[in-house]
């Protein structure tokens, strides 16, 4: 089953990219805070789609490590989504470089004055964090995370294509994949947390939260899960993935359902403890969000919780392409709004809005993402060969 | 006079194949006994999908409402509780503090409700005598039950002949 990335689809992604580019360029002429707003908007959408790509690699690694048979027919989708990772990392690096050279002020702590006791801007709290939060060490970490994520992504892809051509017994090959996946998952487990501190939590430099890493990770995971489900629904709708049956769709629906709850749980877990203890240095984070972004803050949480909860609860809904599509599109955007809520109040204070610039950048990144992912899917057959659990997956049947 | 004829099998796949061949000869199967759930058996027997999930949802909904009404009455209405200076004028202001209890109570009621409903529906309660036709159907054997009343058009000998063709280890009446 070959997918062809036809001219019509290509045109659509180019239109989306053009919209994105246009809103970024025009955004710079948007009056007060224009440049800060555009960079914030690029970080929001850039990080959001980076997370979607990273979920592809992460989810693939989980399937290897857990020896799970059912998703083998969907493996190409996971790899396709992960193909966005190099470009996604580039987008992040551009934002980080712009911050390092003070084109924007998203990362307040990058300001050298804060660490100088003689300066009027000296900030004792941030100065005490200097051992960890200083530019050289921060850049070393950033490069290390990205390099290792990309390296594993490419390695999994390379080995998956090698497996297609395999003539020998695929079992030892699979066992090596399993070992690699386990190594990746350990690295990912630690660095997804520290990366969320470095890239996101450091925007609100004074503030800290111990559950933050998981919160960001669960947000990434659900966005990626939804994107992979939507891609399967799209390709199955075109008749290219007839080997994907109702049971596979049911399982993908279950993942979307379950990770929505994981996200809601972590959201509430972080919020409730800070709300209850009401300690000034902790609660400021939520004050900034609830006071200046009341509707967005609660609305995001309710959309991402209520829609999957009520609409995806039944078995029939999880097997229905229309339901999955409807809920998927809503919570995909809902989790983009969540990324906005995580980044914007720190970077834009009370000036953040979801306007043409933010929506335009989102569409632009969506176009870029789809261009790369659909391109990667078109390169190879949508069904893997020689995978030891392929037969099991083709006969996957659950009730 | 016994009511039913049973065929006992020592392998679940032989039993499922047997059930298929019995049904293809227009014999009706009353029930099947197995020590573990057998995949695809419910499709062969044409068993309707359980409505237990619907009852679970209703129990959960009831518990959610009860928990919120209860906490509203105890903590807000009857005697406003001042805990660490948290707002206690309205339910919504203090709602975050009530969410964990509401969640726990919902899970508690849904789980117990489901378990009790299951027991009542199957008429099986703790301490009751076992009603399986053969003691080994809770160990390593599988039994198909053919009711004589349901198959009144077929003679007993014919039933036995059909059952014998499915390779059971034993055929008995009870």
Coordinates of C-alpha atoms in Angstrom, one line a residue:
Chain A
X1 CA 0.0 0.0 0.0
X2 CA 1.7 3.1 -1.2
X3 CA 0.7 6.6 -0.3
X4 CA 1.2 9.2 -2.9
X5 CA 1.8 12.8 -1.7
X6 CA -0.2 14.4 -4.6
X7 CA -0.1 17.9 -5.9
X8 CA -3.4 18.9 -4.2
X9 CA -2.1 17.9 -0.7
X10 CA 1.2 19.5 -1.4
X11 CA -0.5 22.7 -2.5
X12 CA -2.5 22.8 0.7
X13 CA 0.6 22.4 2.9
X14 CA 2.3 25.2 0.9
X15 CA -0.7 27.5 1.4
X16 CA -0.6 26.8 5.2
X17 CA 3.2 27.5 5.3
X18 CA 2.6 30.7 3.3
X19 CA 0.0 31.8 5.8
X20 CA 2.4 31.1 8.6
X21 CA 5.2 33.0 7.0
X22 CA 3.0 35.9 6.3
X23 CA 1.7 36.2 9.8
X24 CA 5.2 36.0 11.2
X25 CA 6.5 38.7 8.9
X26 CA 3.5 41.0 9.3
X27 CA 3.5 40.3 13.0
X28 CA 6.7 42.2 13.4
X29 CA 4.8 45.4 12.4
X30 CA 2.1 44.8 15.0
X31 CA 2.8 47.8 17.3
X32 CA 3.7 47.4 20.9
X33 CA 5.5 44.2 21.9
X34 CA 5.3 43.1 18.3
X35 CA 8.6 41.3 18.1
X36 CA 8.2 39.7 21.5
X37 CA 4.8 38.5 20.5
X38 CA 6.0 36.9 17.2
X39 CA 8.9 35.1 18.9
X40 CA 6.6 33.8 21.6
X41 CA 4.1 32.6 19.0
X42 CA 6.9 30.8 17.2
X43 CA 8.0 29.1 20.4
X44 CA 4.5 28.1 21.2
X45 CA 3.8 26.4 17.9
X46 CA 7.4 25.3 17.4
X47 CA 7.5 23.5 20.7
X48 CA 4.0 22.1 20.3
X49 CA 4.8 20.4 16.9
X50 CA 8.3 19.4 18.2
X51 CA 6.4 17.5 21.0
X52 CA 4.1 15.9 18.4
X53 CA 7.2 14.7 16.5
X54 CA 9.0 13.5 19.6
X55 CA 5.9 11.5 20.6
X56 CA 6.4 9.5 17.4
X57 CA 9.8 8.3 18.5
X58 CA 8.7 7.8 22.1
X59 CA 5.6 5.8 21.2
X60 CA 7.6 3.6 18.8
X61 CA 10.2 3.0 21.5
X62 CA 7.4 2.0 24.0
X63 CA 6.0 -0.5 21.5
X64 CA 9.5 -2.1 21.0
X65 CA 10.3 -2.2 24.7
X66 CA 6.9 -3.6 25.7
X67 CA 7.0 -6.2 22.9
X68 CA 3.5 -5.2 22.0
X69 CA 2.2 -6.8 18.8
X70 CA -1.0 -4.9 17.9
X71 CA 0.5 -1.6 16.6
X72 CA 2.9 -3.2 14.1
X73 CA 0.7 -2.2 11.2
X74 CA 0.8 1.4 12.4
X75 CA 4.5 1.5 12.8
X76 CA 5.1 3.6 9.6
X77 CA 2.8 6.2 11.0
X78 CA 4.9 6.6 14.2
X79 CA 8.0 6.8 12.1
X80 CA 6.4 9.3 9.8
X81 CA 5.4 11.6 12.6
X82 CA 8.9 11.3 14.1
X83 CA 10.4 12.4 10.7
X84 CA 9.5 16.0 11.7
X85 CA 11.9 15.9 14.6
X86 CA 15.0 17.4 12.8
X87 CA 13.1 20.3 11.4
X88 CA 11.2 20.8 14.6
X89 CA 14.5 20.9 16.5
X90 CA 15.8 23.5 14.1
X91 CA 12.7 25.8 14.8
X92 CA 13.4 25.5 18.5
X93 CA 17.1 26.3 18.0
X94 CA 16.2 29.4 16.0
X95 CA 14.1 30.7 18.9
X96 CA 16.8 29.8 21.4
X97 CA 19.5 31.6 19.3
X98 CA 17.3 34.7 19.0
X99 CA 16.9 34.7 22.8
X100 CA 20.6 34.2 23.4
X101 CA 21.3 37.3 21.2
X102 CA 18.5 39.3 22.8
X103 CA 16.2 39.6 19.8
X104 CA 13.5 38.7 22.3
X105 CA 13.1 38.5 26.0
X106 CA 11.2 35.3 26.5
X107 CA 14.0 33.9 28.6
X108 CA 14.4 36.6 31.2
X109 CA 17.3 34.7 32.8
X110 CA 19.5 35.1 29.7
X111 CA 20.1 38.7 30.8
X112 CA 23.6 39.0 32.2
X113 CA 22.8 41.9 34.4
X114 CA 20.7 39.7 36.7
X115 CA 23.8 37.9 38.0
X116 CA 25.9 41.1 38.7
X117 CA 25.5 42.2 42.3
X118 CA 26.6 45.7 41.3
X119 CA 23.8 46.1 38.7
X120 CA 20.4 47.7 39.6
X121 CA 18.8 44.7 37.9
X122 CA 20.6 42.2 40.2
X123 CA 18.2 39.4 41.0
X124 CA 19.3 37.3 44.0
X125 CA 16.9 34.4 43.4
X126 CA 18.0 34.0 39.8
X127 CA 21.7 34.5 40.7
X128 CA 21.4 31.5 43.1
X129 CA 20.2 29.4 40.2
X130 CA 23.3 30.3 38.1
X131 CA 25.1 27.0 38.7
X132 CA 22.4 25.2 36.6
X133 CA 20.8 28.0 34.7
X134 CA 23.7 29.6 32.8
X135 CA 24.0 29.9 29.0
X136 CA 26.9 27.6 28.3
X137 CA 25.6 24.7 30.3
X138 CA 22.0 25.3 29.1
X139 CA 23.2 25.2 25.5
X140 CA 25.2 22.0 26.1
X141 CA 22.1 20.4 27.5
X142 CA 19.8 21.6 24.7
X143 CA 22.1 20.3 22.0
X144 CA 22.6 17.0 23.8
X145 CA 18.9 16.4 24.2
X146 CA 18.1 17.3 20.5
X147 CA 21.1 15.4 19.1
X148 CA 20.3 12.2 21.0
X149 CA 16.5 12.4 20.2
X150 CA 17.3 12.9 16.5
X151 CA 20.0 10.2 16.5
X152 CA 17.6 7.6 17.9
X153 CA 14.8 8.7 15.6
X154 CA 17.0 8.2 12.6
X155 CA 18.4 4.9 13.9
X156 CA 14.9 3.5 14.5
X157 CA 13.9 4.6 11.0
X158 CA 17.1 3.1 9.4
X159 CA 16.7 -0.2 11.2
X160 CA 13.0 -0.3 10.3
X161 CA 13.9 0.1 6.6
X162 CA 16.6 -2.5 7.0
X163 CA 14.1 -4.9 8.5
X164 CA 12.0 -4.6 5.3
X165 CA 14.9 -6.0 3.3
X166 CA 15.8 -8.7 5.9
X167 CA 16.2 -12.2 4.7
X168 CA 17.5 -13.7 7.9
X169 CA 15.4 -14.5 11.1
X170 CA 13.9 -11.1 12.2
X171 CA 13.9 -12.1 15.9
X172 CA 17.5 -11.2 16.9
X173 CA 16.9 -8.0 14.9
X174 CA 13.8 -7.2 17.0
X175 CA 15.6 -7.9 20.2
X176 CA 18.3 -5.4 19.4
X177 CA 15.5 -2.9 18.6
X178 CA 14.1 -3.6 22.0
X179 CA 17.5 -2.9 23.7
X180 CA 17.9 0.3 21.8
X181 CA 14.3 1.3 22.7
X182 CA 14.9 0.7 26.4
X183 CA 18.1 2.8 26.3
X184 CA 16.2 5.6 24.5
X185 CA 13.3 5.4 27.0
X186 CA 15.6 5.8 30.0
X187 CA 17.3 8.8 28.4
X188 CA 13.9 10.2 27.4
X189 CA 12.5 9.7 30.9
X190 CA 15.1 11.9 32.5
X191 CA 15.6 14.4 29.7
X192 CA 11.9 15.1 28.9
X193 CA 11.7 16.4 32.4
X194 CA 14.9 18.4 32.4
X195 CA 14.2 19.7 28.9
X196 CA 10.8 21.0 30.1
X197 CA 12.6 22.8 32.9
X198 CA 15.2 24.3 30.5
X199 CA 12.9 25.3 27.7
X200 CA 9.6 26.0 29.3
X201 CA 9.8 26.4 33.1
X202 CA 12.7 28.7 32.9
X203 CA 10.4 31.3 31.2
X204 CA 8.9 31.9 34.6
X205 CA 12.3 31.9 36.1
X206 CA 11.4 32.5 39.8
X207 CA 8.8 29.8 39.8
X208 CA 9.3 26.0 40.1
X209 CA 7.2 22.9 40.1
X210 CA 8.3 19.3 40.6
X211 CA 5.5 17.8 38.5
X212 CA 6.0 20.2 35.6
X213 CA 8.1 17.7 33.5
X214 CA 5.3 15.2 33.6
X215 CA 2.7 17.8 32.8
X216 CA 4.6 18.9 29.7
X217 CA 5.3 15.3 28.7
X218 CA 1.6 14.3 29.0
X219 CA 0.6 17.3 26.9
X220 CA 3.1 16.3 24.2
X221 CA 2.0 12.7 24.4
X222 CA -1.7 13.4 23.9
X223 CA -1.0 15.9 21.1
X224 CA 1.1 13.3 19.3
X225 CA -1.4 10.5 20.0
X226 CA -4.2 12.6 18.5
X227 CA -2.1 13.5 15.4
X228 CA -1.2 9.8 14.8
X229 CA -4.8 8.8 15.2
X230 CA -5.9 11.5 12.7
X231 CA -3.3 10.4 10.2
X232 CA -4.5 6.8 10.4
X233 CA -8.1 8.0 10.0
X234 CA -7.1 10.0 7.0
X235 CA -5.1 7.3 5.3
X236 CA -7.7 4.6 6.1
X237 CA -10.4 6.9 4.6
X238 CA -8.4 7.0 1.4
X239 CA -8.5 3.2 1.3
X240 CA -4.7 3.0 1.8
X241 CA -4.7 1.2 5.2
X242 CA -7.3 -1.5 4.8
X243 CA -5.1 -3.7 7.0
X244 CA -6.0 -1.4 9.9
X245 CA -9.2 -2.8 11.4
X246 CA -11.7 -1.6 14.0
X247 CA -9.7 -3.1 16.8
X248 CA -6.6 -1.0 15.9
X249 CA -8.8 2.1 15.8
X250 CA -10.3 1.1 19.1
X251 CA -6.9 0.8 20.7
X252 CA -5.8 4.2 19.3
X253 CA -9.0 5.7 20.7
X254 CA -8.3 4.1 24.0
X255 CA -4.8 5.8 24.1
X256 CA -6.3 9.2 23.3
X257 CA -8.9 8.6 26.0
X258 CA -6.4 7.4 28.6
X259 CA -3.7 10.1 28.0
X260 CA -6.4 12.8 28.1
X261 CA -7.0 11.7 31.6
X262 CA -3.3 11.5 32.4
X263 CA -3.0 15.1 31.3
X264 CA -6.1 16.3 33.2
X265 CA -4.8 14.5 36.3
X266 CA -1.4 16.1 36.1
X267 CA -2.9 19.5 35.4
X268 CA -5.2 19.3 38.4
X269 CA -2.5 17.7 40.6
X270 CA -0.2 20.7 40.0
X271 CA -3.0 23.2 40.3
X272 CA -4.7 21.9 43.4
X273 CA -1.6 21.5 45.6
X274 CA -0.5 25.1 44.8
X275 CA -4.0 26.5 45.2
X276 CA -4.4 24.7 48.6
X277 CA -1.0 25.6 50.1
X278 CA -1.2 29.2 48.8
X279 CA 2.5 29.9 49.2
X280 CA 3.3 33.3 47.5
X281 CA 6.4 32.1 45.5
X282 CA 4.4 29.1 44.1
X283 CA 0.9 30.6 43.6
X284 CA 2.0 33.6 41.5
X285 CA 2.2 31.3 38.5
X286 CA -1.5 30.5 38.7
X287 CA -2.4 34.0 39.7
X288 CA -0.9 35.4 36.5
X289 CA -2.9 32.8 34.6
X290 CA -6.2 32.9 36.4
X291 CA -6.4 36.7 36.7
X292 CA -5.3 37.7 33.2
X293 CA -6.4 34.6 31.2
X294 CA -9.4 33.4 33.2
X295 CA -11.5 32.0 30.3
X296 CA -8.6 30.5 28.4
X297 CA -7.1 28.8 31.5
X298 CA -10.3 27.1 32.6
X299 CA -11.6 26.7 29.1
X300 CA -8.5 24.8 28.0
X301 CA -8.7 22.5 30.9
X302 CA -12.4 21.8 30.4
X303 CA -12.2 21.3 26.6
X304 CA -9.3 18.9 26.9
X305 CA -11.0 17.0 29.7
X306 CA -14.8 17.0 28.9
X307 CA -14.6 16.3 25.1
X308 CA -12.6 13.0 25.3
X309 CA -14.3 12.0 28.5
X310 CA -17.9 12.2 27.2
X311 CA -17.4 11.6 23.5
X312 CA -14.8 8.8 23.6
X313 CA -16.1 6.8 26.5
X314 CA -18.1 4.2 24.6
X315 CA -16.6 1.4 22.6
X316 CA -18.6 2.4 19.5
X317 CA -17.3 5.9 19.6
X318 CA -13.7 4.8 19.7
X319 CA -14.3 2.7 16.6
X320 CA -16.0 5.5 14.7
X321 CA -13.8 7.5 12.4
X322 CA -16.1 10.5 12.6
X323 CA -16.0 10.7 16.4
X324 CA -12.3 10.2 16.5
X325 CA -11.8 13.0 13.9
X326 CA -14.2 15.4 15.7
X327 CA -12.8 14.9 19.2
X328 CA -9.2 14.7 17.8
X329 CA -9.4 18.0 16.0
X330 CA -10.9 19.8 19.0
X331 CA -8.4 18.5 21.5
X332 CA -5.5 18.9 19.2
X333 CA -6.3 22.6 19.1
X334 CA -7.1 22.4 22.8
X335 CA -3.6 21.2 23.6
X336 CA -2.1 23.9 21.4
X337 CA -4.1 26.4 23.6
X338 CA -2.6 24.6 26.6
X339 CA 0.9 25.2 25.2
X340 CA -0.1 28.8 24.8
X341 CA -1.2 28.9 28.4
X342 CA 2.1 27.5 29.5
X343 CA 4.3 29.9 27.6
X344 CA 2.4 33.1 26.9
X345 CA 1.7 34.4 30.4
X346 CA 5.4 34.1 31.3
X347 CA 6.7 35.6 28.0
X348 CA 4.0 38.2 27.3
X349 CA 2.8 38.9 30.9
X350 CA -0.8 40.2 30.6
X351 CA -0.5 41.2 26.9
X352 CA -0.8 37.7 25.5
X353 CA -3.8 37.0 23.2
X354 CA -4.7 34.3 20.7
X355 CA -4.9 36.5 17.6
X356 CA -4.1 36.4 13.9
X357 CA -0.3 36.1 14.6
X358 CA -0.7 33.1 16.9
X359 CA -3.3 31.3 14.8
X360 CA -1.3 32.1 11.6
X361 CA 1.9 30.7 13.1
X362 CA 0.0 27.6 14.2
X363 CA -1.3 27.0 10.7
X364 CA 2.2 27.6 9.2
X365 CA 3.8 25.0 11.5
X366 CA 0.9 22.6 10.7
X367 CA 1.7 23.0 7.0
X368 CA 5.4 22.4 7.6
X369 CA 4.7 19.4 9.8
X370 CA 2.3 17.9 7.3
X371 CA 4.6 18.5 4.4
X372 CA 7.5 16.6 6.1
X373 CA 5.3 13.9 7.6
X374 CA 3.3 13.1 4.5
X375 CA 6.5 13.3 2.4
X376 CA 8.1 10.7 4.8
X377 CA 5.0 8.5 4.6
X378 CA 5.0 8.6 0.8
X379 CA 8.6 7.3 0.6
X380 CA 7.8 3.7 1.7
X381 CA 5.0 1.2 1.8
X382 CA 2.6 1.9 4.6
X383 CA 2.9 -1.7 5.8
X384 CA 6.1 -2.9 7.3
X385 CA 7.6 -6.3 6.2
X386 CA 9.4 -9.0 8.2
X387 CA 8.5 -7.6 11.6
X388 CA 8.2 -10.7 13.8
X389 CA 4.8 -9.5 15.2
X390 CA 3.3 -8.4 11.9
X391 CA 1.1 -11.5 11.6
X392 CA -0.3 -11.0 15.1
X393 CA -1.0 -7.3 14.3
X394 CA -2.8 -8.1 11.1
X395 CA -5.1 -10.5 13.0
X396 CA -5.6 -8.1 15.9
X397 CA -9.0 -8.6 17.4
X398 CA -10.4 -7.2 20.6
X399 CA -13.9 -6.9 22.0
Chain B
X1 CA -35.4 -37.2 34.4
X2 CA -32.5 -35.1 33.6
X3 CA -33.0 -31.7 32.0
X4 CA -29.8 -31.2 30.0
X5 CA -27.0 -33.1 28.2
X6 CA -23.4 -32.0 28.6
X7 CA -20.4 -32.5 26.5
X8 CA -17.1 -32.1 28.3
X9 CA -13.9 -31.1 26.4
X10 CA -10.3 -30.9 27.5
X11 CA -9.3 -28.1 25.1
X12 CA -10.9 -24.7 24.5
X13 CA -10.3 -24.7 20.7
X14 CA -11.9 -28.2 20.3
X15 CA -14.8 -26.8 22.3
X16 CA -15.3 -23.7 20.2
X17 CA -15.1 -25.8 17.0
X18 CA -17.6 -28.2 18.6
X19 CA -20.0 -25.3 19.4
X20 CA -19.8 -24.2 15.8
X21 CA -20.6 -27.6 14.5
X22 CA -23.4 -28.1 17.0
X23 CA -25.0 -24.8 16.0
X24 CA -24.7 -25.6 12.3
X25 CA -26.9 -28.7 12.9
X26 CA -29.7 -26.4 14.2
X27 CA -29.2 -27.5 17.8
X28 CA -29.5 -24.8 20.5
X29 CA -26.7 -24.4 23.1
X30 CA -28.0 -23.2 26.5
X31 CA -24.7 -22.3 28.0
X32 CA -21.0 -23.0 28.0
X33 CA -18.8 -23.5 31.1
X34 CA -15.1 -22.5 31.1
X35 CA -12.4 -21.8 33.7
X36 CA -11.3 -18.7 31.8
X37 CA -12.8 -16.2 29.2
X38 CA -12.5 -17.6 25.7
X39 CA -11.9 -15.2 22.9
X40 CA -14.4 -15.2 20.0
X41 CA -16.8 -17.6 21.9
X42 CA -19.4 -14.8 22.4
X43 CA -19.5 -14.3 18.6
X44 CA -20.0 -18.0 18.1
X45 CA -22.8 -18.2 20.6
X46 CA -24.3 -14.9 19.6
X47 CA -24.3 -13.5 23.1
X48 CA -25.5 -9.9 23.4
X49 CA -23.0 -7.2 24.5
X50 CA -23.1 -6.6 28.3
X51 CA -24.9 -3.5 29.6
X52 CA -22.8 -3.5 32.7
X53 CA -20.9 -0.4 31.4
X54 CA -24.2 1.6 31.3
X55 CA -25.0 0.7 34.9
X56 CA -21.4 1.7 35.9
X57 CA -21.9 5.1 34.3
X58 CA -25.2 5.6 36.1
X59 CA -23.7 4.6 39.5
X60 CA -20.8 7.0 38.8
X61 CA -23.1 9.8 38.0
X62 CA -25.2 9.2 41.1
X63 CA -22.1 9.1 43.3
X64 CA -20.7 12.3 41.7
X65 CA -23.9 14.1 42.4
X66 CA -24.2 12.7 45.9
X67 CA -20.7 13.5 46.9
X68 CA -21.0 17.2 45.7
X69 CA -24.4 17.6 47.4
X70 CA -23.0 16.0 50.6
X71 CA -19.9 18.2 50.7
X72 CA -21.8 21.3 49.9
X73 CA -24.2 20.6 52.8
X74 CA -21.5 19.6 55.4
X75 CA -18.8 22.1 54.5
X76 CA -20.7 25.1 53.1
X77 CA -24.3 25.2 54.0
X78 CA -24.8 23.6 57.3
X79 CA -21.6 24.8 59.1
X80 CA -19.2 26.7 56.9
X81 CA -15.8 25.1 57.6
X82 CA -12.8 27.4 57.8
X83 CA -9.8 25.2 56.8
X84 CA -6.6 27.1 56.3
X85 CA -8.6 30.2 55.4
X86 CA -9.9 28.7 52.2
X87 CA -13.1 30.4 50.9
X88 CA -16.2 28.7 52.2
X89 CA -19.1 30.9 51.0
X90 CA -20.0 29.0 47.8
X91 CA -19.4 25.6 46.4
X92 CA -17.6 26.7 43.3
X93 CA -15.0 28.8 45.3
X94 CA -14.0 25.7 47.3
X95 CA -14.5 23.2 44.5
X96 CA -10.8 22.2 43.9
X97 CA -10.6 20.9 47.5
X98 CA -13.7 18.7 46.9
X99 CA -12.5 17.2 43.6
X100 CA -10.4 14.4 45.1
X101 CA -13.1 13.2 47.4
X102 CA -15.7 13.4 44.6
X103 CA -13.4 11.4 42.4
X104 CA -12.8 8.7 45.0
X105 CA -16.5 8.4 45.9
X106 CA -17.4 8.1 42.2
X107 CA -14.9 5.3 41.7
X108 CA -16.0 3.6 44.9
X109 CA -19.7 3.6 44.0
X110 CA -19.1 2.7 40.4
X111 CA -16.9 -0.3 41.3
X112 CA -19.0 -1.6 44.1
X113 CA -22.2 -1.0 42.1
X114 CA -20.8 -2.9 39.1
X115 CA -19.6 -5.9 41.3
X116 CA -23.0 -6.1 43.1
X117 CA -25.0 -5.8 39.9
X118 CA -22.9 -8.5 38.3
X119 CA -23.6 -10.8 41.3
X120 CA -27.3 -10.1 41.3
X121 CA -27.6 -10.5 37.6
X122 CA -25.7 -13.9 37.6
X123 CA -27.3 -15.0 40.9
X124 CA -24.0 -15.8 42.4
X125 CA -23.2 -14.7 45.9
X126 CA -20.3 -15.4 48.2
X127 CA -20.8 -18.7 50.1
X128 CA -23.3 -20.2 47.5
X129 CA -22.9 -23.7 46.3
X130 CA -21.2 -24.1 42.9
X131 CA -23.6 -24.6 40.1
X132 CA -21.2 -25.8 37.4
X133 CA -22.1 -29.2 35.9
X134 CA -18.7 -30.8 36.4
X135 CA -16.1 -29.8 39.0
X136 CA -13.4 -29.7 36.4
X137 CA -15.0 -26.8 34.5
X138 CA -13.3 -24.5 37.1
X139 CA -10.0 -26.3 36.5
X140 CA -9.0 -27.5 33.1
X141 CA -12.1 -28.7 31.3
X142 CA -14.8 -27.1 29.3
X143 CA -18.5 -28.0 29.0
X144 CA -21.3 -27.3 26.6
X145 CA -24.8 -27.5 27.9
X146 CA -27.7 -28.6 25.7
X147 CA -31.2 -28.2 27.2
X148 CA -33.7 -30.9 26.3
X149 CA -36.6 -28.4 26.4
X150 CA -35.0 -26.1 24.0
X151 CA -34.4 -28.9 21.5
X152 CA -37.7 -30.7 21.9
X153 CA -37.8 -31.4 18.2
X154 CA -34.6 -33.5 18.3
X155 CA -34.5 -36.9 20.0
X156 CA -32.0 -37.6 22.8
X157 CA -30.1 -40.1 20.7
X158 CA -29.7 -37.6 17.9
X159 CA -28.3 -35.0 20.3
X160 CA -25.8 -37.5 21.6
X161 CA -24.7 -38.4 18.1
X162 CA -24.2 -34.8 17.2
X163 CA -22.2 -34.2 20.4
X164 CA -20.1 -37.3 19.9
X165 CA -18.9 -36.0 16.5
X166 CA -17.3 -33.0 18.2
X167 CA -14.7 -35.1 20.0
X168 CA -15.7 -34.5 23.7
X169 CA -13.9 -36.5 26.4
X170 CA -17.2 -37.3 28.1
X171 CA -21.0 -36.9 27.5
X172 CA -23.2 -36.9 30.6
X173 CA -26.6 -35.9 31.8
X174 CA -27.7 -33.9 34.8

